[in-house]
Tab-separated table of C-alpha atoms in Angstrom:
chain	number	residue	atom	x	y	z
A	14	MET	CA	104.783	77.761	86.279
A	15	ILE	CA	102.105	77.736	89.037
A	16	LEU	CA	103.584	77.421	92.230
A	17	ASP	CA	100.664	75.824	93.554
A	18	GLU	CA	101.459	75.449	97.502
A	19	LYS	CA	104.461	77.512	97.989
A	20	GLU	CA	104.428	80.711	99.675
A	21	GLN	CA	106.178	83.097	98.345
A	22	GLU	CA	106.609	87.015	98.097
A	23	ILE	CA	103.928	89.507	96.372
A	24	LYS	CA	105.247	91.873	94.484
A	25	VAL	CA	103.257	94.325	92.431
A	26	PRO	CA	104.786	96.421	89.699
A	27	GLU	CA	105.813	99.728	89.955
A	28	VAL	CA	103.388	102.473	88.180
A	29	GLN	CA	103.413	105.842	87.362
A	30	LEU	CA	101.335	108.451	89.734
A	31	ASN	CA	99.757	111.592	89.363
A	32	LEU	CA	100.980	112.851	86.232
A	33	TYR	CA	98.597	115.017	85.989
A	34	LYS	CA	97.226	116.902	89.367
A	35	PRO	CA	94.181	118.551	90.118
A	36	THR	CA	95.770	122.036	89.978
A	37	ASP	CA	96.766	121.127	86.307
A	38	PRO	CA	94.472	118.753	84.706
A	39	VAL	CA	94.864	117.483	80.976
A	40	LEU	CA	92.012	118.069	78.815
A	41	VAL	CA	90.945	114.554	76.996
A	42	PRO	CA	88.224	113.759	74.578
A	43	ILE	CA	85.107	111.122	75.446
A	44	VAL	CA	84.609	108.910	72.173
A	45	GLU	CA	82.290	106.499	73.787
A	46	ASN	CA	79.337	107.040	76.524
A	47	ARG	CA	76.980	103.689	76.896
A	48	ILE	CA	74.908	101.972	78.898
A	49	ALA	CA	76.977	99.000	81.122
A	50	THR	CA	73.352	97.635	82.387
A	51	ARG	CA	70.802	95.964	80.694
A	52	ALA	CA	68.250	98.264	79.279
A	53	ALA	CA	65.406	97.758	81.921
A	54	SER	CA	67.905	98.283	85.048
A	55	PRO	CA	66.675	100.952	87.141
A	56	HIS	CA	70.169	102.029	87.783
A	57	TYR	CA	71.884	104.453	85.443
A	58	ILE	CA	75.371	102.852	85.055
A	59	ARG	CA	77.927	103.825	82.240
A	60	HIS	CA	80.615	102.623	80.284
A	61	ILE	CA	82.698	105.743	79.698
A	62	VAL	CA	85.787	105.657	77.191
A	63	PHE	CA	88.223	108.421	77.007
A	64	ASP	CA	90.874	109.406	74.356
A	65	VAL	CA	94.481	110.053	76.122
A	66	SER	CA	96.390	109.888	72.792
A	67	GLY	CA	99.041	112.231	72.937
A	68	THR	CA	99.309	112.194	76.826
A	69	LYS	CA	101.599	111.548	79.598
A	70	LEU	CA	98.430	108.537	80.178
A	71	GLU	CA	98.714	106.982	76.854
A	72	GLY	CA	99.838	103.407	77.357
A	73	ILE	CA	100.987	103.728	81.320
A	74	VAL	CA	97.601	103.335	82.934
A	75	ARG	CA	97.148	99.933	84.873
A	76	PRO	CA	93.952	97.986	86.085
A	77	GLY	CA	93.640	98.935	89.707
A	78	GLN	CA	94.377	102.281	89.223
A	79	SER	CA	92.062	105.133	89.083
A	80	ILE	CA	91.674	108.385	87.163
A	81	GLY	CA	90.602	111.964	88.265
A	82	ILE	CA	87.621	113.768	86.642
A	83	LEU	CA	86.889	117.658	87.376
A	84	ALA	CA	83.315	118.574	86.313
A	85	ASP	CA	82.743	121.698	84.976
A	86	GLY	CA	81.265	124.371	86.892
A	87	VAL	CA	81.049	125.227	90.522
A	88	ASP	CA	79.083	124.021	93.674
A	89	ASN	CA	76.579	125.446	95.878
A	90	ASN	CA	78.752	127.527	97.522
A	91	GLY	CA	80.425	128.901	94.154
A	92	LYS	CA	83.831	127.031	94.327
A	93	PRO	CA	84.913	124.490	91.753
A	94	HIS	CA	84.191	121.030	91.835
A	95	LYS	CA	86.663	118.977	93.600
A	96	VAL	CA	88.134	115.776	91.687
A	97	ARG	CA	86.223	112.730	91.962
A	98	LEU	CA	88.103	109.335	91.198
A	99	TYR	CA	86.866	106.563	89.019
A	100	SER	CA	88.485	103.068	88.638
A	101	ILE	CA	90.030	102.203	85.294
A	102	ALA	CA	87.949	99.492	83.496
A	103	SER	CA	90.338	98.615	80.446
A	104	PRO	CA	93.038	96.453	80.131
A	105	SER	CA	96.716	97.553	80.483
A	106	GLU	CA	96.696	97.489	76.372
A	107	GLY	CA	93.274	99.983	76.897
A	108	GLU	CA	90.028	99.484	74.852
A	109	ASP	CA	91.504	100.095	71.438
A	110	GLY	CA	94.628	97.834	72.210
A	111	GLN	CA	97.052	100.683	72.030
A	112	GLY	CA	96.973	102.342	75.310
A	113	ARG	CA	95.092	105.172	73.750
A	114	HIS	CA	91.626	104.676	74.988
A	115	ILE	CA	90.880	103.963	78.379
A	116	SER	CA	87.381	103.591	80.517
A	117	THR	CA	85.855	103.774	83.550
A	118	THR	CA	82.239	102.807	84.774
A	119	VAL	CA	80.016	105.635	86.227
A	120	LYS	CA	76.818	105.352	88.248
A	121	ARG	CA	74.740	108.367	88.119
A	122	MET	CA	74.153	109.459	91.714
A	123	VAL	CA	70.410	110.431	91.911
A	124	GLU	CA	69.475	110.617	95.622
A	125	GLU	CA	67.184	112.362	98.174
A	126	HIS	CA	68.197	114.246	101.199
A	127	TRP	CA	66.480	112.478	104.170
A	128	GLU	CA	65.821	115.392	106.052
A	129	ASP	CA	63.824	117.326	103.485
A	130	ASN	CA	63.146	114.527	100.599
A	131	SER	CA	64.874	117.073	98.118
A	132	LEU	CA	66.501	115.791	95.373
A	133	PHE	CA	70.294	115.225	95.250
A	134	LEU	CA	72.326	114.675	91.924
A	135	GLY	CA	76.267	113.783	92.427
A	136	ALA	CA	77.786	116.652	90.161
A	137	CYS	CA	80.547	114.387	88.984
A	138	SER	CA	78.578	111.292	87.897
A	139	ASN	CA	75.939	113.255	86.527
A	140	PHE	CA	78.721	115.616	84.617
A	141	LEU	CA	80.061	112.717	83.112
A	142	CYS	CA	76.945	110.364	82.067
A	143	ASP	CA	75.472	113.348	80.255
A	144	ARG	CA	79.019	113.778	77.918
A	145	LYS	CA	78.520	112.714	74.333
A	146	PRO	CA	81.412	111.234	72.305
A	147	GLY	CA	83.687	114.709	70.950
A	148	ASP	CA	82.751	116.570	74.232
A	149	MET	CA	86.142	117.506	76.397
A	150	VAL	CA	86.707	116.590	80.187
A	151	ARG	CA	89.473	117.526	82.071
A	152	MET	CA	91.295	114.128	83.763
A	153	THR	CA	93.720	113.901	86.697
A	154	GLY	CA	95.866	110.802	87.549
A	155	PRO	CA	96.383	108.184	87.756
A	156	SER	CA	96.527	107.239	91.352
A	157	GLY	CA	96.684	103.763	92.670
A	158	LYS	CA	99.823	101.920	93.682
A	159	ARG	CA	98.584	98.567	96.062
A	160	PHE	CA	95.679	97.580	94.391
A	161	LEU	CA	96.974	95.854	91.293
A	162	LEU	CA	97.605	92.405	90.092
A	163	PRO	CA	101.156	90.978	90.860
A	164	GLU	CA	104.255	91.366	88.995
A	165	ASN	CA	104.389	87.694	87.882
A	166	PRO	CA	100.405	86.837	87.256
A	167	ALA	CA	100.827	83.533	85.981
A	168	ASP	CA	102.101	82.409	89.506
A	169	TYR	CA	98.834	83.206	91.164
A	170	ASN	CA	95.014	81.906	91.343
A	171	TYR	CA	92.647	84.742	91.662
A	172	VAL	CA	89.347	85.357	93.655
A	173	PHE	CA	87.479	88.666	93.011
A	174	PHE	CA	84.566	89.836	94.930
A	175	ALA	CA	82.526	92.756	93.727
A	176	THR	CA	79.601	94.934	93.822
A	177	GLY	CA	78.066	97.390	91.653
A	178	THR	CA	80.699	99.371	90.053
A	179	GLY	CA	83.297	98.100	92.121
A	180	ILE	CA	83.523	95.389	89.204
A	181	ALA	CA	85.125	97.752	86.743
A	182	PRO	CA	88.990	97.387	88.084
A	183	PHE	CA	87.791	93.343	87.953
A	184	ARG	CA	87.198	93.666	84.248
A	185	ALA	CA	90.486	95.513	83.876
A	186	MET	CA	92.387	93.113	85.787
A	187	ILE	CA	90.626	90.011	84.354
A	188	MET	CA	91.375	91.192	80.802
A	189	ASP	CA	94.823	91.607	81.440
A	190	LEU	CA	95.279	87.748	82.647
A	191	MET	CA	93.057	86.644	79.460
A	192	HIS	CA	95.398	88.360	77.019
A	193	SER	CA	98.414	87.142	78.604
A	194	GLY	CA	97.289	83.453	78.533
A	195	VAL	CA	97.143	82.838	82.190
A	196	THR	CA	96.050	79.187	83.001
A	197	SER	CA	95.503	79.422	86.751
A	198	ASP	CA	92.215	79.605	88.397
A	199	ILE	CA	89.957	83.127	88.047
A	200	LEU	CA	87.095	83.217	89.940
A	201	LEU	CA	84.579	86.462	90.029
A	202	VAL	CA	82.137	86.759	92.280
A	203	PHE	CA	79.621	89.866	91.260
A	204	GLY	CA	76.381	91.040	93.548
A	205	CYS	CA	73.907	92.862	92.707
A	206	ALA	CA	70.003	93.608	93.501
A	207	TYR	CA	68.722	92.659	90.190
A	208	ARG	CA	69.494	90.812	86.944
A	209	THR	CA	68.970	93.864	85.571
A	210	ASP	CA	71.891	95.137	87.339
A	211	TYR	CA	74.285	92.775	85.613
A	212	LEU	CA	77.530	94.694	84.248
A	213	TYR	CA	79.729	93.369	81.627
A	214	ASP	CA	77.637	90.295	82.195
A	215	THR	CA	77.541	89.018	78.241
A	216	GLN	CA	81.500	89.381	78.466
A	217	PHE	CA	82.322	87.228	81.506
A	218	GLU	CA	79.322	85.086	80.283
A	219	ASP	CA	81.474	84.104	77.339
A	220	TYR	CA	85.141	84.320	79.200
A	221	ALA	CA	83.047	81.546	81.107
A	222	LYS	CA	82.210	79.461	78.051
A	223	THR	CA	85.694	79.977	76.460
A	224	HIS	CA	88.028	79.461	79.272
A	225	THR	CA	87.992	76.244	81.992
A	226	ASN	CA	89.731	78.135	84.232
A	227	PHE	CA	87.181	81.191	84.645
A	228	LYS	CA	84.592	80.617	86.872
A	229	TYR	CA	81.752	83.452	87.189
A	230	ILE	CA	79.309	83.593	90.404
A	231	LYS	CA	76.256	85.850	90.833
A	232	ALA	CA	74.342	86.734	93.760
A	233	VAL	CA	71.116	88.653	93.136
A	234	SER	CA	70.059	89.726	96.319
A	235	ARG	CA	66.123	90.733	95.568
A	236	GLU	CA	65.090	87.741	93.129
A	237	ASN	CA	66.704	84.412	94.121
A	238	LEU	CA	66.336	83.696	97.883
A	239	ARG	CA	68.635	80.609	99.710
A	240	PRO	CA	66.869	77.799	101.111
A	241	ASP	CA	66.530	79.284	104.494
A	242	GLY	CA	64.771	82.125	103.050
A	243	SER	CA	67.474	84.638	103.699
A	244	LYS	CA	68.729	86.982	100.622
A	245	PRO	CA	71.943	86.167	98.695
A	246	TYR	CA	74.830	88.113	98.601
A	247	VAL	CA	78.469	88.291	97.912
A	248	GLN	CA	79.466	87.222	101.467
A	249	THR	CA	77.130	84.235	101.229
A	250	THR	CA	78.477	82.824	98.469
A	251	LEU	CA	81.368	81.521	100.572
A	252	LEU	CA	79.034	79.346	102.023
A	253	ASP	CA	76.590	78.540	99.100
A	254	LYS	CA	79.181	77.904	96.472
A	255	ALA	CA	81.764	76.322	98.554
A	256	ASP	CA	82.371	73.848	96.462
A	257	VAL	CA	83.514	76.198	93.553
A	258	LEU	CA	85.581	78.521	95.821
A	259	MET	CA	87.146	76.783	98.519
A	260	PRO	CA	89.144	74.473	96.224
A	261	VAL	CA	90.640	77.675	95.208
A	262	LEU	CA	90.705	79.783	98.373
A	263	LYS	CA	92.718	77.246	99.952
A	264	LYS	CA	95.763	76.992	97.691
A	265	LYS	CA	98.213	79.058	99.269
A	266	ASN	CA	99.010	81.343	95.919
A	267	THR	CA	95.594	82.339	95.732
A	268	LEU	CA	95.038	86.184	95.953
A	269	ILE	CA	91.905	87.971	96.869
A	270	TYR	CA	90.430	91.228	95.693
A	271	ILE	CA	87.407	92.907	97.103
A	272	CYS	CA	86.121	96.057	95.425
A	273	GLY	CA	82.845	97.564	96.064
A	274	MET	CA	80.426	98.722	98.958
A	275	LYS	CA	81.859	98.365	102.274
A	276	GLY	CA	78.921	96.542	103.799
A	277	MET	CA	80.131	93.572	102.456
A	278	GLU	CA	83.467	93.455	103.369
A	279	ALA	CA	83.019	92.419	107.071
A	280	GLY	CA	80.435	89.517	105.980
A	281	ILE	CA	83.274	88.263	103.691
A	282	TYR	CA	85.917	88.311	106.611
A	283	GLN	CA	83.563	86.283	109.096
A	284	ASN	CA	82.337	83.597	106.410
A	285	MET	CA	86.133	83.039	105.074
A	286	VAL	CA	87.218	82.645	108.951
A	287	LEU	CA	84.045	80.035	109.298
A	288	GLN	CA	85.287	78.342	106.364
A	289	GLY	CA	88.793	78.159	107.859
A	290	LEU	CA	90.755	80.327	105.862
A	291	VAL	CA	92.488	82.629	108.624
A	292	GLU	CA	95.568	82.592	106.922
A	293	TYR	CA	94.416	85.289	104.918
A	294	PHE	CA	94.459	87.699	108.170
A	295	LYS	CA	96.841	88.885	110.716
A	296	PRO	CA	95.030	88.295	113.981
A	297	ASP	CA	96.395	89.986	117.305
A	298	GLU	CA	97.563	88.403	120.208
A	299	THR	CA	93.792	88.085	121.713
A	300	LEU	CA	92.284	86.813	118.880
A	301	GLN	CA	94.945	84.241	118.622
A	302	ALA	CA	93.984	82.804	122.066
A	303	ILE	CA	89.978	82.511	121.006
A	304	GLU	CA	88.992	79.678	118.504
A	305	PRO	CA	88.205	81.539	115.026
A	306	ALA	CA	84.639	80.271	114.834
A	307	LYS	CA	83.907	82.289	118.127
A	308	TRP	CA	85.500	85.534	117.108
A	309	PRO	CA	82.862	88.043	117.750
A	310	TRP	CA	80.918	90.167	115.033
A	311	GLU	CA	82.765	93.440	116.172
A	312	VAL	CA	85.995	92.273	115.305
A	313	PHE	CA	84.893	92.206	111.484
A	314	LYS	CA	82.937	95.201	111.772
A	315	LYS	CA	85.430	97.228	113.244
A	316	GLY	CA	88.340	95.820	110.497
A	317	LEU	CA	90.564	93.000	110.949
A	318	LYS	CA	93.844	93.264	109.746
A	319	THR	CA	94.399	91.142	106.565
A	320	GLY	CA	97.611	89.791	105.379
A	321	GLU	CA	99.320	90.428	101.914
A	322	ARG	CA	97.183	87.932	99.855
A	323	LEU	CA	94.206	90.194	100.551
A	324	PHE	CA	93.501	93.342	98.492
A	325	VAL	CA	90.962	95.533	99.091
A	326	GLU	CA	89.363	98.829	97.911
A	327	VAL	CA	85.803	99.441	99.552
A	328	TYR	CA	83.754	102.891	99.632
């Protein structure tokens, strides 16, 4: 039963942690490595599936958790590469329905050093994206015990804000919600630069067509300008799509999840406050004495203390 207007304690399930550490990783094979964007995208983002059959990870990794990967070889100083964490993109039952195949979403890091314009390649992201089915990789984890769906998911509504590969945990969470038959409101807001950067777009479009409780909102910053000529971002959907978002956000049993680039966090908080959604935060005494609409930008930029209905994982 959905407890629509009732405040309640939010409990997340207990999960298993650090079954494999960087000093003692588990070797697992890759079973799938495919492009996650549209073919013409300027970014290289891949959906990678691992087979964890027969390991301690089989059947226990949950959406919102991460696994670690250790790239082969050594860094420029001759030392082994450090572990890199990647969010789980598969539901609790795995890609195979048995919890044996788990996935993540990886963007190749291909950048330039601003000092000398030399090329910089992310060691682990490129290592992973280069792997083929059958290749073995060293895995650690799982990690993460807070950024999870609640114990009783049917009692809540959900609003997910994501940019880029930050959509990975939300794919996993939404799949769990869909598979469990949750009928409460589920809203996904995804931001990217171009339409070619959409991730898992067909899957979410299909959900929107077949589930009346699911809404899929996209903010494409470099293609579709807002009426005032400014660029649309995830944070501006709180204003531009208020007719869809606000009825759900105003409910006392709605949970907000934010994942992706840290740059969107302050804007989301500010627009939430401007829309009167102060109950998601815990302002200090100084702020309590000021009308929320007049809170200075620095408050949002430096970090506003959030309440328990807001789950954030940004980088």
